[in-house]
Short mmCIF file of C-alpha atoms and ligand atoms in Angstrom, two decimals:
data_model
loop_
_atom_site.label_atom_id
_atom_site.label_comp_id
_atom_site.label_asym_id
_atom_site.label_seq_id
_atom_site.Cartn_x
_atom_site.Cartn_y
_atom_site.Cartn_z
CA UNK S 2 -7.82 -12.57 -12.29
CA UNK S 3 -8.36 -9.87 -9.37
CA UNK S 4 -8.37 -6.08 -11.14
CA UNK S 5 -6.15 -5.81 -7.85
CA UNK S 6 -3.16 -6.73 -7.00
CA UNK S 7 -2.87 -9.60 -4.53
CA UNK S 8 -1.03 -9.80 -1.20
CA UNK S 9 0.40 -12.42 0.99
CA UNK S 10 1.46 -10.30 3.73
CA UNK S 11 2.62 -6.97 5.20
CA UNK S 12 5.34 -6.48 7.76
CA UNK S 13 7.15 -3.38 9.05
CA UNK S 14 10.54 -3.16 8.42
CA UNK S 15 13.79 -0.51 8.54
CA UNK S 16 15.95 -3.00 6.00
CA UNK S 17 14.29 -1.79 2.83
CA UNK S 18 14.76 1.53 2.24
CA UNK S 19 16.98 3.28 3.83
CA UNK S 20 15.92 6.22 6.48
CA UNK S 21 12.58 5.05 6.17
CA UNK S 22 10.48 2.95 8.35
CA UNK S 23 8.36 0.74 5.78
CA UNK S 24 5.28 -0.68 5.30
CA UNK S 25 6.23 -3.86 3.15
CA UNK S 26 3.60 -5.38 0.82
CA UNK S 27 4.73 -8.94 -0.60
CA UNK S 28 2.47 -9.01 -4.05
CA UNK S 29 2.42 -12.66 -5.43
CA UNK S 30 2.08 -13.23 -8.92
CA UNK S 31 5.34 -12.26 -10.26
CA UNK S 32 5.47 -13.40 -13.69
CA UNK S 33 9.72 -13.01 -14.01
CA UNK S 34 11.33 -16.47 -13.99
CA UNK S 35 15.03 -15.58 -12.86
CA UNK S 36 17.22 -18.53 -12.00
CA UNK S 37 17.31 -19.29 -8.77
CA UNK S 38 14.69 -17.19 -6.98
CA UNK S 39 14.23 -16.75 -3.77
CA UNK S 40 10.20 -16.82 -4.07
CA UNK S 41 9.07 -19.01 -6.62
CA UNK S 42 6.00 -19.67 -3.98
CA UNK S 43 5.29 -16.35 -4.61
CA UNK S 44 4.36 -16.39 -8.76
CA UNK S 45 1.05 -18.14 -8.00
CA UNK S 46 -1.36 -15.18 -8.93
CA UNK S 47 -3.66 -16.36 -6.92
CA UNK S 48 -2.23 -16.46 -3.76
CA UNK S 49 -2.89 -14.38 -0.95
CA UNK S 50 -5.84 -11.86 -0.58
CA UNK S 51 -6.85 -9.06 -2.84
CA UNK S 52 -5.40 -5.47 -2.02
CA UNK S 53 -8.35 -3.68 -3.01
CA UNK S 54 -7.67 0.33 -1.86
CA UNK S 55 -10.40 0.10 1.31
CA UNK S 56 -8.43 -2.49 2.67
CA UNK S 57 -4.75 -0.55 2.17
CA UNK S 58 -6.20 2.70 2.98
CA UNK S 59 -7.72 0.94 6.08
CA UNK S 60 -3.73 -0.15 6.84
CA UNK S 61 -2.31 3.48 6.26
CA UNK S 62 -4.23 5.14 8.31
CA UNK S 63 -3.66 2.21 10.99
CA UNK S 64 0.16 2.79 11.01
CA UNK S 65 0.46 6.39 10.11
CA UNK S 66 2.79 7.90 12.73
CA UNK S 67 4.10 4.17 12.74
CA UNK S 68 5.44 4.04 9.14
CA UNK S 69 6.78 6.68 7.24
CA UNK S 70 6.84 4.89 3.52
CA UNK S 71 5.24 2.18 1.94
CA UNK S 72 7.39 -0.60 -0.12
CA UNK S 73 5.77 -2.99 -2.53
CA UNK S 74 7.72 -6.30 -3.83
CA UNK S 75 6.60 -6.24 -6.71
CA UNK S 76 3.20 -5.02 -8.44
CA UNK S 77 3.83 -3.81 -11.34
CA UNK S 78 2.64 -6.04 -13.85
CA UNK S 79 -0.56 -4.54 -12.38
CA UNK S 80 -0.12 -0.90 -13.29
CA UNK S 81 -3.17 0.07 -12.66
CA UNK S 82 -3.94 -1.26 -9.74
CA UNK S 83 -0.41 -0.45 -7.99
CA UNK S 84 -0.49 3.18 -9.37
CA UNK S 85 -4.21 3.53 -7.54
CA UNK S 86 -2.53 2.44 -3.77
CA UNK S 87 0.74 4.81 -5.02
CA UNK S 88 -1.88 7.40 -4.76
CA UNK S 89 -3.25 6.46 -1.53
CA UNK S 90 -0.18 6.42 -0.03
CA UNK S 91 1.01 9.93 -1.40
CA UNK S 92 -2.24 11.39 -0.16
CA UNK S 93 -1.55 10.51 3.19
CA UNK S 94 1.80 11.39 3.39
CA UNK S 95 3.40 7.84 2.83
CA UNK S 96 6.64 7.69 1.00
CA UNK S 97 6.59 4.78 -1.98
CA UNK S 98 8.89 2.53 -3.37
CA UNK S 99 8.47 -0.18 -5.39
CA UNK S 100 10.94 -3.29 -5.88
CA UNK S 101 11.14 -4.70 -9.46
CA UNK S 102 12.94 -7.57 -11.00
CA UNK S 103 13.07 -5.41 -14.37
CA UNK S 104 15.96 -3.16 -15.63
CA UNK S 105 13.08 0.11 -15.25
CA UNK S 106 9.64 0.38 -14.94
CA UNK S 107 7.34 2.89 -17.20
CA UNK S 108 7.29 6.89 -16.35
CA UNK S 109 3.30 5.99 -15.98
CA UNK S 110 4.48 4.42 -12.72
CA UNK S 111 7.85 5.73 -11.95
CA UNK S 112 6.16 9.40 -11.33
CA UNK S 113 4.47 7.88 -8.01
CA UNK S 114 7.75 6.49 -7.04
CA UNK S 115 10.23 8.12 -4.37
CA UNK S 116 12.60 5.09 -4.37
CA UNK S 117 12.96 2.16 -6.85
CA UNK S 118 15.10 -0.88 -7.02
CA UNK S 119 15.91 -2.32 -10.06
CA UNK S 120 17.03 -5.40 -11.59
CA UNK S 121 16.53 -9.43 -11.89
CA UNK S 122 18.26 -11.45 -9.53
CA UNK S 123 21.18 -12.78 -10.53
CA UNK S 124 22.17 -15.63 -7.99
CA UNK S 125 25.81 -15.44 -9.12
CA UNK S 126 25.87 -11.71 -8.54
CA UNK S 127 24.15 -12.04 -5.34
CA UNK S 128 20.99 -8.70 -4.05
CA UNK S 129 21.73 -5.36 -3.25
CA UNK S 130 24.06 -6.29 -0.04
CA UNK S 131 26.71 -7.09 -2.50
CA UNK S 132 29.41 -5.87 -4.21
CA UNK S 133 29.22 -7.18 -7.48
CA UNK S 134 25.39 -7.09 -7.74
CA UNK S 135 23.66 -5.96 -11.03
CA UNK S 136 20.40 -4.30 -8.73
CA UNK S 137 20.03 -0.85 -8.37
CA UNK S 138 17.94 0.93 -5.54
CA UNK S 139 17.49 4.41 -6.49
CA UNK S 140 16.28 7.41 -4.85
CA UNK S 141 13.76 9.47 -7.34
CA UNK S 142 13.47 12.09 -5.81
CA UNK S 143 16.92 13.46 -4.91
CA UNK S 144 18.51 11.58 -8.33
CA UNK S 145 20.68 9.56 -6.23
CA UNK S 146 22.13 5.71 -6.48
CA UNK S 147 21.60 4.66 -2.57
CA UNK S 148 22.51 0.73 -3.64
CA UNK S 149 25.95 1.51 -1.69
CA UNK S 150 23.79 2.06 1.78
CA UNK S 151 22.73 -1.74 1.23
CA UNK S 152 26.53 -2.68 1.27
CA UNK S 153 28.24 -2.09 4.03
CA UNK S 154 27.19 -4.78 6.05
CA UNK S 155 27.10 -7.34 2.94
CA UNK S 156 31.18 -6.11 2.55
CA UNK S 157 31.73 -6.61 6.22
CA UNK S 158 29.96 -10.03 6.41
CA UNK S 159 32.49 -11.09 3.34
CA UNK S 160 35.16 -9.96 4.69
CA UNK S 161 34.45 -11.48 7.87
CA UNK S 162 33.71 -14.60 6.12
CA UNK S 163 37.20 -14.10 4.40
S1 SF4 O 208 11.72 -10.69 -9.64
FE1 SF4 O 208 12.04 -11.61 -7.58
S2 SF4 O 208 10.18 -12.83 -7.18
FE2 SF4 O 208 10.22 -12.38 -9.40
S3 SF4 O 208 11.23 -14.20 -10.31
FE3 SF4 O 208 12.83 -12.64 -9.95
S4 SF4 O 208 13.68 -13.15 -7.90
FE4 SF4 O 208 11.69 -14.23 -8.10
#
């Protein structure tokens, strides 16, 4: 296996985490099995191209002014690897968050972290645009639970759907 982690895309995106504008890295290679998930295409380890940290500095500096935080889904059963581009993208003034299907991650990685979301998905509990959800998206830096800014419009849509 690649000492890096592996990517099958990057996008830009506003949804993620809140008052940031993100620079989304889908990892592949997730090795959580939770029922019903929404990217089982994605636990191939090989898929996608390596995200060695030329090629993601090469990206930060391409979209700094542009992006204001970077956001990987998933990673972390690569510590290593993910703490080196954590790094990166503190140096040059990227937020970081990382999205997890575990409960927490270790302090090893945590400490590069400004936001986290935790937690498997539970199809019956629905992501973080629920109400009932188990998932947690935290802020690290201020000590804050910010899973309630991913609700409003999941409450609406439900009780529009109502
Ligand atoms: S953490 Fe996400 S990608 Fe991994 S198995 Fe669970 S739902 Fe799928």
């Amino acid at each position: 296996m690649s000492p890096h982690l592996r990517h099958v895309c990057h996008t830009v995106g506003t949804l993620e985490v809140p008052d940031e504008v993100s620079l989304i890295y889908t990892i592949s290679g997730c090795p959580l099995r939770c029922p019903g998930c929404h990217s089982a295409d994605l636990r191939d380890p090989d898929l996608g191209s390596s995200l060695d940290p030329a090629t993601f500095a090469s990206a930060l500096d391409r979209y700094r002014g542009l992006a204001s935080c970077v956001c990987f889904l998933g990673g972390e059963w690569q510590p290593a690897s993910l703490i080196e581009l954590l790094q990166l993208a503190h140096a040059r003034g990227f937020s970081t968050c990382l999205y997890t299907g575990h409960d927490a991650v270790d302090d090893a990685i945590a400490v590069h972290l400004d936001y986290l979301k935790l937690g498997p998905f539970i199809a019956a509990r629905g992501g973080l645009d629920r109400p009932g959800t188990n998932q947690r998206f935290l802020d690290l830096r201020r000590g804050v639970d910010l899973t309630h800014r991913f609700q409003r419009h999941g409450s609406r849509a439900l009780d529009l759907a109502a």
